[in-house]
GROMACS .gro file of C-alpha atoms in nm:
model
  225
    1MET     CA    1  10.112  10.337  10.383
    2ALA     CA    2   9.822  10.530  10.623
    3ASP     CA    3  10.057  10.830  10.753
    4TYR     CA    4  10.080  10.935  10.270
    5VAL     CA    5   9.714  10.986  10.321
    6ARG     CA    6   9.634  11.156  10.645
    7LYS     CA    7   9.879  11.402  10.630
    8THR     CA    8  10.077  11.605  10.344
    9ILE     CA    9  10.473  11.464  10.387
   10LEU     CA   10  10.808  11.631  10.270
   11SER     CA   11  11.039  11.367  10.383
   12GLN     CA   12  11.107  11.097  10.660
   13GLY     CA   13  11.417  10.935  10.798
   14TYR     CA   14  11.211  10.502  10.864
   15ALA     CA   15  11.578  10.371  11.079
   16HIS     CA   16  11.602  10.048  11.254
   17ILE     CA   17  11.814  10.032  11.508
   18LYS     CA   18  11.907   9.700  11.729
   19ASP     CA   19  12.049   9.611  12.059
   20ILE     CA   20  11.934  10.013  12.181
   21SER     CA   21  11.761  10.041  12.525
   22LEU     CA   22  11.618  10.417  12.553
   23THR     CA   23  11.456  10.464  12.914
   24PRO     CA   24  11.140  10.747  12.863
   25GLU     CA   25  11.457  11.015  12.941
   26GLN     CA   26  11.619  10.922  12.720
   27LYS     CA   27  11.377  10.847  12.494
   28THR     CA   28  11.248  11.152  12.483
   29ASP     CA   29  11.607  11.342  12.504
   30TYR     CA   30  11.632  11.187  12.173
   31GLU     CA   31  11.328  11.294  12.030
   32ILE     CA   32  11.426  11.602  12.126
   33ALA     CA   33  11.778  11.643  11.980
   34LEU     CA   34  11.689  11.461  11.643
   35ARG     CA   35  11.407  11.749  11.604
   36GLY     CA   36  11.595  11.991  11.646
   37TYR     CA   37  11.881  11.902  11.374
   38GLN     CA   38  11.598  11.741  11.126
   39GLU     CA   39  11.391  12.125  11.179
   40SER     CA   40  11.685  12.342  11.142
   41ARG     CA   41  11.762  12.162  10.766
   42ALA     CA   42  11.438  12.133  10.700
   43LYS     CA   43  11.303  12.550  10.686
   44LEU     CA   44  11.706  12.599  10.502
   45MET     CA   45  11.596  12.311  10.291
   46MET     CA   46  11.225  12.357  10.175
   47SER     CA   47  11.000  12.568  10.337
   48SER     CA   48  10.978  12.812  10.714
   49SER     CA   49  10.658  12.676  10.759
   50ILE     CA   50  10.736  12.336  10.741
   51VAL     CA   51  10.649  12.112  11.076
   52PRO     CA   52  10.915  11.861  11.212
   53GLU     CA   53  10.782  11.500  11.387
   54VAL     CA   54  10.995  11.244  11.550
   55LYS     CA   55  10.825  10.996  11.681
   56THR     CA   56  11.016  10.648  11.831
   57LYS     CA   57  10.859  10.252  11.926
   58ASP     CA   58  11.027   9.999  12.084
   59GLY     CA   59  11.133   9.672  11.900
   60SER     CA   60  11.527   9.806  11.950
   61LEU     CA   61  11.482  10.161  11.863
   62LYS     CA   62  11.239  10.246  11.540
   63VAL     CA   63  11.314  10.584  11.370
   64TYR     CA   64  11.012  10.813  11.202
   65ALA     CA   65  11.145  11.204  11.148
   66THR     CA   66  10.908  11.330  10.947
   67VAL     CA   67  10.823  11.716  10.837
   68TYR     CA   68  10.484  11.774  10.685
   69GLY     CA   69  10.399  12.079  10.504
   70ALA     CA   70  10.321  12.232  10.187
   71LEU     CA   71  10.408  12.118   9.856
   72SER     CA   72  10.346  12.497   9.757
   73ASP     CA   73  10.535  12.639  10.015
   74ALA     CA   74  10.809  12.393  10.001
   75ILE     CA   75  10.863  12.350   9.593
   76GLY     CA   76  10.951  12.822   9.597
   77ASP     CA   77  11.015  12.989   9.221
   78ILE     CA   78  10.876  12.725   8.942
   79SER     CA   79  11.004  13.031   8.700
   80GLY     CA   80  11.226  12.788   8.540
   81GLY     CA   81  10.971  12.527   8.550
   82PHE     CA   82  10.761  12.319   8.745
   83MET     CA   83  10.957  11.994   8.729
   84ILE     CA   84  11.306  12.188   8.782
   85ALA     CA   85  11.157  12.272   9.040
   86LEU     CA   86  11.020  11.994   9.161
   87ASN     CA   87  11.289  11.769   9.058
   88ASN     CA   88  11.507  11.990   9.325
   89LEU     CA   89  11.301  11.908   9.604
   90TYR     CA   90  11.299  11.535   9.556
   91ASP     CA   91  11.678  11.552   9.579
   92SER     CA   92  11.641  11.836   9.838
   93SER     CA   93  11.362  11.601  10.045
   94LYS     CA   94  11.626  11.239  10.025
   95MET     CA   95  11.887  11.444  10.103
   96LEU     CA   96  11.724  11.560  10.449
   97ALA     CA   97  11.584  11.209  10.477
   98ASP     CA   98  11.909  11.050  10.431
   99ALA     CA   99  12.062  11.300  10.660
  100SER     CA  100  11.822  11.279  10.946
  101ILE     CA  101  11.882  10.859  10.952
  102VAL     CA  102  12.303  10.915  10.997
  103GLU     CA  103  12.210  11.159  11.281
  104GLY     CA  104  11.946  10.892  11.453
  105LEU     CA  105  12.202  10.597  11.429
  106PHE     CA  106  12.420  10.928  11.597
  107LEU     CA  107  12.246  11.036  11.858
  108SER     CA  108  12.156  10.626  11.876
  109LYS     CA  109  12.548  10.599  11.973
  110ALA     CA  110  12.527  10.258  11.831
  111PRO     CA  111  12.746  10.078  11.504
  112ARG     CA  112  12.671  10.100  11.169
  113ARG     CA  113  12.612   9.743  11.221
  114SER     CA  114  12.287   9.826  11.416
  115LEU     CA  115  12.122   9.978  11.170
  116MET     CA  116  11.927   9.701  11.025
  117ARG     CA  117  11.719   9.925  10.835
  118SER     CA  118  11.676  10.209  10.675
  119GLU     CA  119  11.410  10.421  10.411
  120SER     CA  120  11.441  10.807  10.314
  121ARG     CA  121  11.062  10.822  10.167
  122THR     CA  122  10.978  11.209   9.932
  123GLY     CA  123  10.606  11.129  10.071
  124VAL     CA  124  10.435  11.338   9.833
  125ILE     CA  125  10.622  11.461   9.655
  126LYS     CA  126  10.766  11.163   9.475
  127THR     CA  127  10.398  11.087   9.388
  128THR     CA  128  10.403  11.381   9.183
  129LYS     CA  129  10.705  11.322   9.030
  130ASP     CA  130  10.547  10.979   8.977
  131LEU     CA  131  10.344  11.123   8.805
  132PHE     CA  132  10.434  11.362   8.545
  133SER     CA  133  10.642  11.086   8.465
  134MET     CA  134  10.418  10.870   8.347
  135VAL     CA  135  10.240  11.098   8.138
  136ALA     CA  136  10.521  11.232   7.914
  137ASN     CA  137  10.639  10.785   7.885
  138ALA     CA  138  10.254  10.795   7.792
  139SER     CA  139  10.326  10.946   7.461
  140HIS     CA  140  10.560  10.720   7.317
  141VAL     CA  141  10.267  10.410   7.384
  142ILE     CA  142   9.982  10.625   7.266
  143SER     CA  143  10.118  10.711   6.953
  144GLU     CA  144  10.245  10.388   6.803
  145GLU     CA  145  10.018  10.113   7.009
  146GLY     CA  146   9.634  10.014   7.011
  147GLU     CA  147   9.362  10.046   7.201
  148LYS     CA  148   9.446   9.820   7.480
  149LYS     CA  149   9.753   9.928   7.567
  150ILE     CA  150   9.624  10.277   7.533
  151ASN     CA  151   9.347  10.278   7.800
  152ALA     CA  152   9.573  10.091   7.991
  153VAL     CA  153   9.801  10.395   8.027
  154LEU     CA  154   9.529  10.589   8.135
  155SER     CA  155   9.327  10.363   8.373
  156LYS     CA  156   9.751  10.433   8.577
  157ILE     CA  157   9.750  10.757   8.486
  158GLU     CA  158   9.402  10.758   8.649
  159ARG     CA  159   9.462  10.554   8.961
  160LYS     CA  160   9.762  10.785   9.038
  161ALA     CA  161   9.591  11.083   8.984
  162LYS     CA  162   9.298  11.009   9.249
  163PHE     CA  163   9.592  10.859   9.495
  164LEU     CA  164   9.792  11.201   9.498
  165ASN     CA  165   9.444  11.418   9.575
  166ASP     CA  166   9.428  11.219   9.834
  167GLN     CA  167   9.813  11.359   9.975
  168LEU     CA  168   9.681  11.680   9.838
  169THR     CA  169   9.550  11.832  10.144
  170ASP     CA  170   9.614  12.206  10.134
  171GLN     CA  171   9.390  12.359   9.861
  172ARG     CA  172   9.711  12.519   9.732
  173ASP     CA  173   9.880  12.237   9.620
  174ARG     CA  174   9.578  12.109   9.434
  175VAL     CA  175   9.580  12.438   9.265
  176LEU     CA  176   9.970  12.410   9.194
  177VAL     CA  177   9.961  12.090   9.095
  178TRP     CA  178   9.681  12.036   8.852
  179GLU     CA  179   9.718  12.357   8.681
  180ASN     CA  180  10.030  12.246   8.575
  181PHE     CA  181   9.952  11.864   8.549
  182LEU     CA  182   9.706  11.949   8.318
  183ALA     CA  183   9.947  12.148   8.073
  184GLU     CA  184  10.139  11.797   8.045
  185PHE     CA  185   9.866  11.597   7.994
  186GLY     CA  186   9.741  11.852   7.671
  187LYS     CA  187  10.063  11.744   7.525
  188LEU     CA  188   9.930  11.398   7.445
  189PRO     CA  189   9.875  11.295   7.093
  190LYS     CA  190   9.476  11.393   7.028
  191THR     CA  191   9.457  11.265   6.694
  192PRO     CA  192   9.651  10.876   6.784
  193ALA     CA  193   9.817  10.750   6.448
  194ARG     CA  194   9.732  10.333   6.462
  195LEU     CA  195   9.416  10.463   6.566
  196ASP     CA  196   9.352  10.717   6.344
  197ALA     CA  197   9.476  10.454   6.094
  198MET     CA  198   9.181  10.263   6.124
  199ALA     CA  199   8.914  10.270   5.861
  200ASP     CA  200   8.653  10.221   6.184
  201LYS     CA  201   8.651  10.558   6.374
  202SER     CA  202   8.522  10.396   6.707
  203MET     CA  203   8.830  10.372   6.857
  204LEU     CA  204   8.945  10.704   6.800
  205GLN     CA  205   8.639  10.875   6.948
  206ALA     CA  206   8.641  10.661   7.273
  207TYR     CA  207   8.944  10.767   7.279
  208GLN     CA  208   8.928  11.170   7.265
  209PHE     CA  209   8.596  11.141   7.464
  210ARG     CA  210   8.815  10.970   7.732
  211ILE     CA  211   9.087  11.235   7.739
  212ASP     CA  212   8.781  11.476   7.791
  213TYR     CA  213   8.700  11.315   8.042
  214LEU     CA  214   9.034  11.293   8.234
  215LYS     CA  215   9.124  11.673   8.168
  216LYS     CA  216   8.705  11.721   8.307
  217GLU     CA  217   8.881  11.519   8.623
  218ILE     CA  218   9.115  11.698   8.708
  219LYS     CA  219   9.035  12.040   8.674
  220GLY     CA  220   8.781  11.888   8.923
  221PHE     CA  221   9.009  11.805   9.143
  222ALA     CA  222   9.226  12.153   9.166
  223GLY     CA  223   8.847  12.286   9.244
  224SER     CA  224   8.749  12.075   9.515
  225ALA     CA  225   8.758  12.154   9.894
   0.00000   0.00000   0.00000
């Protein structure tokens, strides 16, 4: 998890290949070959400014094929809608991670059965996608449920937003994500039906206060250094 916080990861293919032992020279050649494969595809599918990295670890052969970069560069044109562009980038990120795993196995010259474990990771792209999905799904809960469930949903969104903000190391990414997120967050019900139906309006007022507080917090993320 530390890698996700330290740098902005756009894609990572992880593979653990057993029964493989490389000399230091072979390991260097392997890393160079996989990085070249990864870089050409990442630049085509994401951005020319990406930074590729391939690391291997002993213990059979553990491979980390990672692409770092700015989300704002990789996402490209968002004129058709931020979420459409984000979903397209997510698909590209996963495809690249999958391809890097296959190529890593191929370069090792090991059979398919030697692949003990693999994982296609989409880093900050998935975290962003998950947060926006949370807000899209929250409207029904807020409209139909009581105070306890509403607060639980808002707390979950707030925690996810803080976690994502720590991953957004490029200020351009923060502005891009949080400006679009505020537009989605603004679609949440302003006067939830069940809270509004109560004679005591204190719960409705507490909800509205919390929504306003979260908006201010998100605006702070967009303007933070």
